[in-house]
PDB file of C-alpha atoms in Angstrom:
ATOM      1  CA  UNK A   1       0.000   0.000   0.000  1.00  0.00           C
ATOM      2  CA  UNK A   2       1.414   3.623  -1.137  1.00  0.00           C
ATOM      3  CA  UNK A   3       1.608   5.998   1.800  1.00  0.00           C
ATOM      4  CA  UNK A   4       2.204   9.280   0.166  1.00  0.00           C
ATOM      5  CA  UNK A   5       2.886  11.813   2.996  1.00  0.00           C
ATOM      6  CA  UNK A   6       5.569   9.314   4.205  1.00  0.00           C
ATOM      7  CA  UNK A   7       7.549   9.414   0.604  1.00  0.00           C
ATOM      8  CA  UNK A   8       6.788  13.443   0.729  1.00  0.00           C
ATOM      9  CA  UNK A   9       8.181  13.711   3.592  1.00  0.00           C
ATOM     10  CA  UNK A  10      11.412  11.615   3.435  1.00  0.00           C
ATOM     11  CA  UNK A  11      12.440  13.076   0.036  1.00  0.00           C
ATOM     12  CA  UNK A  12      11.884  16.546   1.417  1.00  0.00           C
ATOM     13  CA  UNK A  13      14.206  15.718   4.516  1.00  0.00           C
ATOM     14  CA  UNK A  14      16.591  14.015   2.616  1.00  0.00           C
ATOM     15  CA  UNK A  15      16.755  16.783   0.296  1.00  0.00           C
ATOM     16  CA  UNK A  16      17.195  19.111   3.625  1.00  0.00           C
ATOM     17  CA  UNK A  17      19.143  17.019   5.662  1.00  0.00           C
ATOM     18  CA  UNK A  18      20.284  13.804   4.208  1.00  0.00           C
ATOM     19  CA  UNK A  19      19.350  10.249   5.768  1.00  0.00           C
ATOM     20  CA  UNK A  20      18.876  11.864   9.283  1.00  0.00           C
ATOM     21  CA  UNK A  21      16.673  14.563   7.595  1.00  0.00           C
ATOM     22  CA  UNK A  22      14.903  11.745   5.692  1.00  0.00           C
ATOM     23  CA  UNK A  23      13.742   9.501   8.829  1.00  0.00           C
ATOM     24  CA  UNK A  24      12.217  12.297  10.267  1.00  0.00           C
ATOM     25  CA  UNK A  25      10.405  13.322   7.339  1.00  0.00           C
ATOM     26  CA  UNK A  26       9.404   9.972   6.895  1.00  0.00           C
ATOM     27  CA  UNK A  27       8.096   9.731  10.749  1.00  0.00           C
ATOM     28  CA  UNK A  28       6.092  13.505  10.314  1.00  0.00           C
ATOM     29  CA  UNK A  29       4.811  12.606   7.037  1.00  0.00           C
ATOM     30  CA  UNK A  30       3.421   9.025   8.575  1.00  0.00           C
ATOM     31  CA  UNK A  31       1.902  10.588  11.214  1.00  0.00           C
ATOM     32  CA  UNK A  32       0.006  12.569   8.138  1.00  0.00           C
ATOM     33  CA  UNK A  33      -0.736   9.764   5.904  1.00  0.00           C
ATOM     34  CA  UNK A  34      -2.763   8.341   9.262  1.00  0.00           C
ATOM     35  CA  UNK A  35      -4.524  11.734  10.516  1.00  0.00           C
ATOM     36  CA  UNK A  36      -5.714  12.179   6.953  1.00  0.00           C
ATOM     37  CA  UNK A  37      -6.400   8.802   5.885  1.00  0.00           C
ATOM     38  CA  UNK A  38      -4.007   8.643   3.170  1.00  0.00           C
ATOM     39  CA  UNK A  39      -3.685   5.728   1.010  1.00  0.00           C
ATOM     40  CA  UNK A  40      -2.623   6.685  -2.359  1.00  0.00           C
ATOM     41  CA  UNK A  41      -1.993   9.899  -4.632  1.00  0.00           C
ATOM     42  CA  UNK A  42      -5.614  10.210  -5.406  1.00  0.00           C
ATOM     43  CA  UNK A  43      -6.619  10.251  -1.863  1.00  0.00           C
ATOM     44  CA  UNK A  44      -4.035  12.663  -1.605  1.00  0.00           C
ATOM     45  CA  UNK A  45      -5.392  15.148  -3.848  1.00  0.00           C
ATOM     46  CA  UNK A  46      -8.979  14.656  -2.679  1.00  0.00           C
ATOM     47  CA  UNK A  47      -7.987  15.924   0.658  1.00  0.00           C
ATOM     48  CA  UNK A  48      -5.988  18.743  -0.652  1.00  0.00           C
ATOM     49  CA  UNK A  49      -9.174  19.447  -2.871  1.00  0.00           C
ATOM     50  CA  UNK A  50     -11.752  19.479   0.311  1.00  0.00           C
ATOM     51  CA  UNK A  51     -13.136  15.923   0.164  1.00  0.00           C
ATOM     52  CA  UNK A  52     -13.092  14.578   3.426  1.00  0.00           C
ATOM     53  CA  UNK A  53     -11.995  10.887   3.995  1.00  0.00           C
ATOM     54  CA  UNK A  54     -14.982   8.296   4.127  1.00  0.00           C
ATOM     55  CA  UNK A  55     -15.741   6.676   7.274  1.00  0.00           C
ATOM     56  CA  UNK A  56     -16.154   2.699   7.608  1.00  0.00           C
ATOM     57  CA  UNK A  57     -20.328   3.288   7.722  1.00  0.00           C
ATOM     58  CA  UNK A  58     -20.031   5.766   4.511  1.00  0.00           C
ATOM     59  CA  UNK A  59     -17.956   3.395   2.335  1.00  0.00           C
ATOM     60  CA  UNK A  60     -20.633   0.540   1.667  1.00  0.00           C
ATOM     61  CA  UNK A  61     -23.329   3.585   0.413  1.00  0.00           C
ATOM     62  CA  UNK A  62     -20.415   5.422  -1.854  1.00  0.00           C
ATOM     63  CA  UNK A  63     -20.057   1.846  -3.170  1.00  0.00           C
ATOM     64  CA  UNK A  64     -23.714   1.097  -3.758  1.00  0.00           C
ATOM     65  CA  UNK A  65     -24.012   4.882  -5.247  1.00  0.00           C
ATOM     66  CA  UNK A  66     -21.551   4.072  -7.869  1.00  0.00           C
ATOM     67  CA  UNK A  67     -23.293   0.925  -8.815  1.00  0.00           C
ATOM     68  CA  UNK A  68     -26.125   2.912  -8.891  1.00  0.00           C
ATOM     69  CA  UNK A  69     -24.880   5.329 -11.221  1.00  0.00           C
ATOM     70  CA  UNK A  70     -22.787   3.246 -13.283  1.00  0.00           C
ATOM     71  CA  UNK A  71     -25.540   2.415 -15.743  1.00  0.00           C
ATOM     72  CA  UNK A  72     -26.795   5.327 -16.788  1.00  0.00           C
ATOM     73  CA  UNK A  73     -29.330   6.316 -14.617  1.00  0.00           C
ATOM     74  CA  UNK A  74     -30.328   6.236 -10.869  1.00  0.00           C
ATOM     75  CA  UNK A  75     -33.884   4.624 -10.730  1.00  0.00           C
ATOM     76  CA  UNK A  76     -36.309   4.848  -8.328  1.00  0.00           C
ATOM     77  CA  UNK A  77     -35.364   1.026  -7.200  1.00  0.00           C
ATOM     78  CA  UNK A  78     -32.362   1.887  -6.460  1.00  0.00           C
ATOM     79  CA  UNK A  79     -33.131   4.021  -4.335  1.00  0.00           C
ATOM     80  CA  UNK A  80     -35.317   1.780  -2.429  1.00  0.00           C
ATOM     81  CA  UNK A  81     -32.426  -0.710  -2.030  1.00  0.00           C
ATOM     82  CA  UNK A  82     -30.525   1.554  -0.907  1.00  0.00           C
ATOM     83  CA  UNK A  83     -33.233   2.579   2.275  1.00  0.00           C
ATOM     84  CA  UNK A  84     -33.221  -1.228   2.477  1.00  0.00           C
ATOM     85  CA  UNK A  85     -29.561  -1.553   2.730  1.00  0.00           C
ATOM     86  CA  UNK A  86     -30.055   1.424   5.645  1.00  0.00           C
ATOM     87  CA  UNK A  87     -33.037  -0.333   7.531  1.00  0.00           C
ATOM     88  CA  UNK A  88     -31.380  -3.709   7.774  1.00  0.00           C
ATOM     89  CA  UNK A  89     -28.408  -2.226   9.194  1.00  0.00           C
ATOM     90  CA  UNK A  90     -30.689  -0.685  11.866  1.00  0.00           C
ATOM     91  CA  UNK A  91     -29.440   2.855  11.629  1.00  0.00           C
ATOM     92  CA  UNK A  92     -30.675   6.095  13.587  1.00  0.00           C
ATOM     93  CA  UNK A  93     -31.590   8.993  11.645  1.00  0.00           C
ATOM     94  CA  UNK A  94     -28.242  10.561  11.910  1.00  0.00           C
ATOM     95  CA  UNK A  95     -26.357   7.451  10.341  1.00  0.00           C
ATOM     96  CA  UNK A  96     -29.297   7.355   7.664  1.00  0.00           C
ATOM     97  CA  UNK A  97     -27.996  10.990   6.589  1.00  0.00           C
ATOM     98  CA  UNK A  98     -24.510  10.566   6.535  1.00  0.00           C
ATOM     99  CA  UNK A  99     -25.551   7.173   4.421  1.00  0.00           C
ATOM    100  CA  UNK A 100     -27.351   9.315   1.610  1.00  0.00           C
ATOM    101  CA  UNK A 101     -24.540  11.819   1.881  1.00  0.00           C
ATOM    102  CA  UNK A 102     -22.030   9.023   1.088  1.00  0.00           C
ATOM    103  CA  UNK A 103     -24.876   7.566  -1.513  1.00  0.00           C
ATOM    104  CA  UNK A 104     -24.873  10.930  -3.345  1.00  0.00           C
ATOM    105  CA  UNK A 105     -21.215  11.363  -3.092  1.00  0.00           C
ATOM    106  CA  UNK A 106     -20.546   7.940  -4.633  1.00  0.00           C
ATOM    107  CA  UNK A 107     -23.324   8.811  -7.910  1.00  0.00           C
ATOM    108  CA  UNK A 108     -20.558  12.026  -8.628  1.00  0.00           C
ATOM    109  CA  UNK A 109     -17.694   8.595  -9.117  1.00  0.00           C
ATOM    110  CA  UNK A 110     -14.881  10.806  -7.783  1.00  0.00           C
ATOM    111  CA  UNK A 111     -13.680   9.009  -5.175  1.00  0.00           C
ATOM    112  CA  UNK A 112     -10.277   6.971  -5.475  1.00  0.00           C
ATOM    113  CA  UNK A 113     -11.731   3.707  -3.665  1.00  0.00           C
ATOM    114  CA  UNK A 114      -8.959   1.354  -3.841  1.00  0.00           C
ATOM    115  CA  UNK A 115      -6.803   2.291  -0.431  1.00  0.00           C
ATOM    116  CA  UNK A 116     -10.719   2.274   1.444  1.00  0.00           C
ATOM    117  CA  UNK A 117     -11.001  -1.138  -0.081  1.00  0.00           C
ATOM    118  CA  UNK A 118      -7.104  -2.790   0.048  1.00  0.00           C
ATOM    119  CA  UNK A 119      -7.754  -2.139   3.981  1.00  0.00           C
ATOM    120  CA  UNK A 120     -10.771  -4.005   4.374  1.00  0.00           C
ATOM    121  CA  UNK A 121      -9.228  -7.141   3.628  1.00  0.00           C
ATOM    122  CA  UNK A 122      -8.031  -7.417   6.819  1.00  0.00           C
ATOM    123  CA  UNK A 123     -11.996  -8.107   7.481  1.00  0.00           C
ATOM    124  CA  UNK A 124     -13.052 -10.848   5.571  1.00  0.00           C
ATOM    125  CA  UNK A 125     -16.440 -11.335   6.934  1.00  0.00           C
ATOM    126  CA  UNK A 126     -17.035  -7.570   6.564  1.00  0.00           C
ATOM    127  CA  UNK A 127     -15.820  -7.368   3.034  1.00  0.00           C
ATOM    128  CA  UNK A 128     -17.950  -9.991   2.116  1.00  0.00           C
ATOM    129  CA  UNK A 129     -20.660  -8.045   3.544  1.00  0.00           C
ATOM    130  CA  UNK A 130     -19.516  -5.370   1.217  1.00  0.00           C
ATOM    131  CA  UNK A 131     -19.847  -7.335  -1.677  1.00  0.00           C
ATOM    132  CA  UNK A 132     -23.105  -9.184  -0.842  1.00  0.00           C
ATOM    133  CA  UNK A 133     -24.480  -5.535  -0.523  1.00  0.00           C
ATOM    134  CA  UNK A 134     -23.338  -4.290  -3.734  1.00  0.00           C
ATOM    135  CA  UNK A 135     -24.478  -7.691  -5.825  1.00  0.00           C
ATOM    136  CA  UNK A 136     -27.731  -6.782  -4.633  1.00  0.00           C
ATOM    137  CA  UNK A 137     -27.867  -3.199  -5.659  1.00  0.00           C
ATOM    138  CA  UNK A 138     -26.949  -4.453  -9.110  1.00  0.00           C
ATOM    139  CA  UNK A 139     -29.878  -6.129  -9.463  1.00  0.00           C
ATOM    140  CA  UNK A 140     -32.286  -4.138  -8.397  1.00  0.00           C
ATOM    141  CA  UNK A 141     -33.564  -2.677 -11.190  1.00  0.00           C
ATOM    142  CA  UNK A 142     -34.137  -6.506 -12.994  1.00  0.00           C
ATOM    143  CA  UNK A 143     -31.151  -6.673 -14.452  1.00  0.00           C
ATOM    144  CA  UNK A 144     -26.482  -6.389 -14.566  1.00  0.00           C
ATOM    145  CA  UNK A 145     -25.285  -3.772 -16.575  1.00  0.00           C
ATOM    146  CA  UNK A 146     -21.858  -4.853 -17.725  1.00  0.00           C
ATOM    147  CA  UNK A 147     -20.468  -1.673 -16.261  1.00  0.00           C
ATOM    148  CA  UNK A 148     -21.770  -2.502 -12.902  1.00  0.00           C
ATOM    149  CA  UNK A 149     -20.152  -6.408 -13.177  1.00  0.00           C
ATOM    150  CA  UNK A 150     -16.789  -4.564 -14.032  1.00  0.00           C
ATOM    151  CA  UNK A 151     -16.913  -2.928 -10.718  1.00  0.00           C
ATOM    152  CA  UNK A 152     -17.612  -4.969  -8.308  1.00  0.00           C
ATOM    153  CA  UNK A 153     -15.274  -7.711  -9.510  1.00  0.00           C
ATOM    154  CA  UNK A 154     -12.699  -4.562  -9.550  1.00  0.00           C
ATOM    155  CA  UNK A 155     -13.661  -4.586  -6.063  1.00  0.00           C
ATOM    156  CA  UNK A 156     -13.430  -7.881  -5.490  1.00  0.00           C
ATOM    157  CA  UNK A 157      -9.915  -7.530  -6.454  1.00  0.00           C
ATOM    158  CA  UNK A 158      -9.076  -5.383  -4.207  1.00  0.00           C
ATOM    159  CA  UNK A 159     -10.926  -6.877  -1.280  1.00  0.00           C
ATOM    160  CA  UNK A 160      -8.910 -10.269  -1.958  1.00  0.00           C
ATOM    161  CA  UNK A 161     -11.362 -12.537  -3.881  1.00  0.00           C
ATOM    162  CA  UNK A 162     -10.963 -14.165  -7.168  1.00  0.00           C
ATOM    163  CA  UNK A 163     -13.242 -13.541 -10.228  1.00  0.00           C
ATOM    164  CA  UNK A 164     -14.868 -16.528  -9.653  1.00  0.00           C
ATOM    165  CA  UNK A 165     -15.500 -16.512  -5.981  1.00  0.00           C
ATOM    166  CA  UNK A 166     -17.292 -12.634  -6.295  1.00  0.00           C
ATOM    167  CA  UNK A 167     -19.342 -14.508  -9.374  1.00  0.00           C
ATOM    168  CA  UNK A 168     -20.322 -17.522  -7.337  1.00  0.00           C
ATOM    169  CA  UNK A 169     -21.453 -14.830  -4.558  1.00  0.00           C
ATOM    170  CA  UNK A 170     -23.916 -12.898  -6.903  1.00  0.00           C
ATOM    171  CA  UNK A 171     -25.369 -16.581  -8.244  1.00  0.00           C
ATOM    172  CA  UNK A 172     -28.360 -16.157  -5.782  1.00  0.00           C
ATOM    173  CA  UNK A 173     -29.099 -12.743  -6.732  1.00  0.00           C
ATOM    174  CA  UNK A 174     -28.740 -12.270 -10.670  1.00  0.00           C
ATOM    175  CA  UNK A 175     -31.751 -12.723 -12.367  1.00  0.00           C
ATOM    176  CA  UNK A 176     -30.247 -15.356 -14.900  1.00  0.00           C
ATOM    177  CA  UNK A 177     -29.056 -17.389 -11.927  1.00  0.00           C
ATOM    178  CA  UNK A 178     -33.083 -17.801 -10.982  1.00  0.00           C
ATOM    179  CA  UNK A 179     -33.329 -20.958 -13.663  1.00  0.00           C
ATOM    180  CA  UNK A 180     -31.751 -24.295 -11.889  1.00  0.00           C
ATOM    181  CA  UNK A 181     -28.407 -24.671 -12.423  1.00  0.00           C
ATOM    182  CA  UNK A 182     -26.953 -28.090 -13.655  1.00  0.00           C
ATOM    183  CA  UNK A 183     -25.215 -30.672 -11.057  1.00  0.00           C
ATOM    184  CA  UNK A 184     -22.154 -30.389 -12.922  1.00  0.00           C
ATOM    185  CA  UNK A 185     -22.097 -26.384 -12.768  1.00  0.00           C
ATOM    186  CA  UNK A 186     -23.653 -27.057  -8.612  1.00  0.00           C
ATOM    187  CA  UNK A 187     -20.482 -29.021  -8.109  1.00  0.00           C
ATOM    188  CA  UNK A 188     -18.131 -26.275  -9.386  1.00  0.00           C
ATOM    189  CA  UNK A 189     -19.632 -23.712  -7.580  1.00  0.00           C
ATOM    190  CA  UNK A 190     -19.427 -25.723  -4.699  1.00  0.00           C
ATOM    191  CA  UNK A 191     -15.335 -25.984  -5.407  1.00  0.00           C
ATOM    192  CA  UNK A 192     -14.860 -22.519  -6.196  1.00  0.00           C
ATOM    193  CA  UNK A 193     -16.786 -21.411  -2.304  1.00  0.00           C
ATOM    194  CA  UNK A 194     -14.304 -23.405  -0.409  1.00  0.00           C
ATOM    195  CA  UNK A 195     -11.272 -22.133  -2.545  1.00  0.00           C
ATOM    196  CA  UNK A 196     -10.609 -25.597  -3.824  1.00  0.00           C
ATOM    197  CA  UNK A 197     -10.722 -27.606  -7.099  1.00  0.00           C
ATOM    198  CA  UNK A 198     -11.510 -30.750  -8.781  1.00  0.00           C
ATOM    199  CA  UNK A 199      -7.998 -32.146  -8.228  1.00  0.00           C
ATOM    200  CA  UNK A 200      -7.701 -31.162  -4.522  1.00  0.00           C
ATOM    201  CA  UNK A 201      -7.544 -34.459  -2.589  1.00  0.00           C
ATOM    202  CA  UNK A 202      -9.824 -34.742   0.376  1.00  0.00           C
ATOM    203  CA  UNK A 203      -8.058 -33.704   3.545  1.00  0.00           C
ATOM    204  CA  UNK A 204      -7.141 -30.442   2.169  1.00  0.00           C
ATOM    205  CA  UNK A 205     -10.963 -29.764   0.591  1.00  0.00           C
ATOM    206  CA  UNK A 206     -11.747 -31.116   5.018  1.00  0.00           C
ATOM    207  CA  UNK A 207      -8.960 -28.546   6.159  1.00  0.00           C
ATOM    208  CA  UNK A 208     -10.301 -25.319   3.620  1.00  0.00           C
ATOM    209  CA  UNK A 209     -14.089 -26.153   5.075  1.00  0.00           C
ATOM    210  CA  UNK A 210     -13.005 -26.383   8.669  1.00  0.00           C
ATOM    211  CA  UNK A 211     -10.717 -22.883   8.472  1.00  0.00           C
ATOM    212  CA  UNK A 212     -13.708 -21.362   6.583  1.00  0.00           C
ATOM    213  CA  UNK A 213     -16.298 -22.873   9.006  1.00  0.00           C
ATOM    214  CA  UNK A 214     -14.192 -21.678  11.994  1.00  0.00           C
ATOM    215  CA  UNK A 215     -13.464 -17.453   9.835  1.00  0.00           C
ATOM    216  CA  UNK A 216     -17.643 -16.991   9.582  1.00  0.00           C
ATOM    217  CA  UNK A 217     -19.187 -18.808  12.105  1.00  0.00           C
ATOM    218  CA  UNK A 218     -21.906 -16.779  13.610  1.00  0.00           C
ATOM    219  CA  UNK A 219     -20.943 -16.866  17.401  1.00  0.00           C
ATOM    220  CA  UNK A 220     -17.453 -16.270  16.456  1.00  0.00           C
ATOM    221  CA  UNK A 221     -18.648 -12.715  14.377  1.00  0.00           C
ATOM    222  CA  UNK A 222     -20.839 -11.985  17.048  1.00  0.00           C
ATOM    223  CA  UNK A 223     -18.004 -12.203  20.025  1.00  0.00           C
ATOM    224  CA  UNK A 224     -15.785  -9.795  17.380  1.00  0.00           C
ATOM    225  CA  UNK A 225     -18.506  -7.018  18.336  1.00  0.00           C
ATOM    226  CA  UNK A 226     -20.629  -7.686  14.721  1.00  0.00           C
ATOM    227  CA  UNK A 227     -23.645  -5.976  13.717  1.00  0.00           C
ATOM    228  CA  UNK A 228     -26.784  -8.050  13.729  1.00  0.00           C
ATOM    229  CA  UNK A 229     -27.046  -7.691   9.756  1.00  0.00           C
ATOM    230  CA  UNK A 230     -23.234  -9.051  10.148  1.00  0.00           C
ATOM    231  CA  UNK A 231     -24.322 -11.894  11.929  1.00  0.00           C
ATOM    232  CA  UNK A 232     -27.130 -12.761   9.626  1.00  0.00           C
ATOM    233  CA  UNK A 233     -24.429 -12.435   6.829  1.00  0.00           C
ATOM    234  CA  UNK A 234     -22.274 -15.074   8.888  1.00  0.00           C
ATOM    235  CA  UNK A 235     -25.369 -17.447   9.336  1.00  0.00           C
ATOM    236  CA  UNK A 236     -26.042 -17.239   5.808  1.00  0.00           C
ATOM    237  CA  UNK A 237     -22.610 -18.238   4.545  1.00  0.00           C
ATOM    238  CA  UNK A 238     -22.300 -21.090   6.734  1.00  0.00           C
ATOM    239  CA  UNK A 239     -25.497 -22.575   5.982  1.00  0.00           C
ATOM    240  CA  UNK A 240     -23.605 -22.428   2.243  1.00  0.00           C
ATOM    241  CA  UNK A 241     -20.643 -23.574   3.389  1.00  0.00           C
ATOM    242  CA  UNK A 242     -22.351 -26.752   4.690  1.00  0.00           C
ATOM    243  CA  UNK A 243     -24.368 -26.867   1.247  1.00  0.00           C
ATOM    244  CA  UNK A 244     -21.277 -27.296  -0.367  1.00  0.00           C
ATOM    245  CA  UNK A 245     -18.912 -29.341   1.932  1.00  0.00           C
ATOM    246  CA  UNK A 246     -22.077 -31.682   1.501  1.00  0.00           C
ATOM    247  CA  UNK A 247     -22.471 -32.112  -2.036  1.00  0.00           C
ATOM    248  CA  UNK A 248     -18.389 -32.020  -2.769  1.00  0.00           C
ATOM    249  CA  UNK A 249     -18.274 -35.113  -0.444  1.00  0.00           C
ATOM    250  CA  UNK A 250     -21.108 -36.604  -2.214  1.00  0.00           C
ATOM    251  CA  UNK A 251     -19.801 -36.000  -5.488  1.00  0.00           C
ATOM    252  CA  UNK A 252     -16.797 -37.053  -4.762  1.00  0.00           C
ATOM    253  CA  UNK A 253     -17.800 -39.992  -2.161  1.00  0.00           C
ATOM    254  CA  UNK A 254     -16.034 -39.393   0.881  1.00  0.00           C
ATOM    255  CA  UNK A 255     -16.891 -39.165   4.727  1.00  0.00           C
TER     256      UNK A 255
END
């Protein structure tokens, strides 16, 4: 990750004062980067143009009013999810109004997201909460604009998924998914959740379920201070988690 007030501030003390003038540049302009939130140039010259940095509960709606955005036009269903995305994360009127601030900030697509989002890999289950969220602002108006499926696996990128983990993620929610899917195409769904493939033999595919299991189970999130809408997030991916464990052992017949 780029820290830019740290490289200011070491070439402008080395340029002053050598390598002694460079460590302490380097410590002053550290002590920057983290006051102002800085993880790249671009967030560098969005603070030096006015925009504040987001806050963890404005990120997710500067997401979701990109998506929004993205395709044209922001519909009136889009707007709904959005009030749905505030009302199932139970949030008072003044978190509701910073979350339409951060909606309407995210339509104007200014915002240099990557840094916001390279950091929140070191939360997976709140990531994929992030992602879960956006998947179903993308279909909320019936249908995936291809501009909308380029972000969020740009996203997913960042976050630390794979392209085919954030697709096997928006299965239940894209409208094309609706139709039943085929065992075969079950089966490598199932792989691609667990992080595994058709060749991995079966203590590993036991150990990837069991570390998975363990990362989102409910009471787990819960003790780690989690929202309630977290913890319904970590109920519903272990019930998948199970799903698949369950039919990868069937498929490929062992206890």
């Amino acid at each position: 990750m780029l820290w830019p007030g740290t490289l200011i501030g070491a070439g402008a003390g080395f340029f002053i004062a050598s390598i002694p003038g460079a460590m302490l540049g380097a410590l002053l302009g550290q002590a920057l980067d983290r006051r102002l939130q800085l993880h790249s140039w671009a967030q560098l010259r969005e603070r030096l143009g006015g925009r504040p940095a987001l806050r963890n509960d404005e990120l997710l709606f500067v997401l979701l009013g990109r998506l929004a955005k993205s395709g044209g036009r922001v519909v009136d269903k889009h707007i709904e999810q959005a009030r749905q995305e505030m009302r199932q994360l139970d949030m008072n009127p003044a978190a509701q109004q910073r979350a339409i601030a951060a909606f309407n900030r995210g339509k104007s697509g200014h915002d240099s997201l990557r840094g916001y989002l390279l950091r929140l890999r070191a939360q997976p289950a709140a990531a994929e909460g992030v992602l879960r969220a956006c998947w179903r602002m993308i279909v909320a108006d019936g249908r995936v604009d291809p501009k909308e499926r380029k972000l969020i696996f740009q996203w997913g990128r960042w976050l630390g998924w794979t392209p085919q983990q954030v697709q096997l993620l928006g299965a239940d929610h894209e409208p094309q998914k609706k139709t039943p899917a085929t065992r075969g195409g079950t089966y490598q769904q199932a792989l691609a959740l667990l992080g595994v493939t058709a060749s991995t033999d079966p203590e590993h595919i036991k150990r990837a379920y069991r570390r998975l299991l363990s990362r989102h189970h409910p009471d787990k999130v819960a003790g780690a201070g989690a929202t309630p809408a977290q913890v319904r997030e970590a109920t519903d991916k272990t019930r998948e988690l199970h799903h698949a464990y369950a039919l990868i052992r069937e498929y490929r017949g062992f206890r």
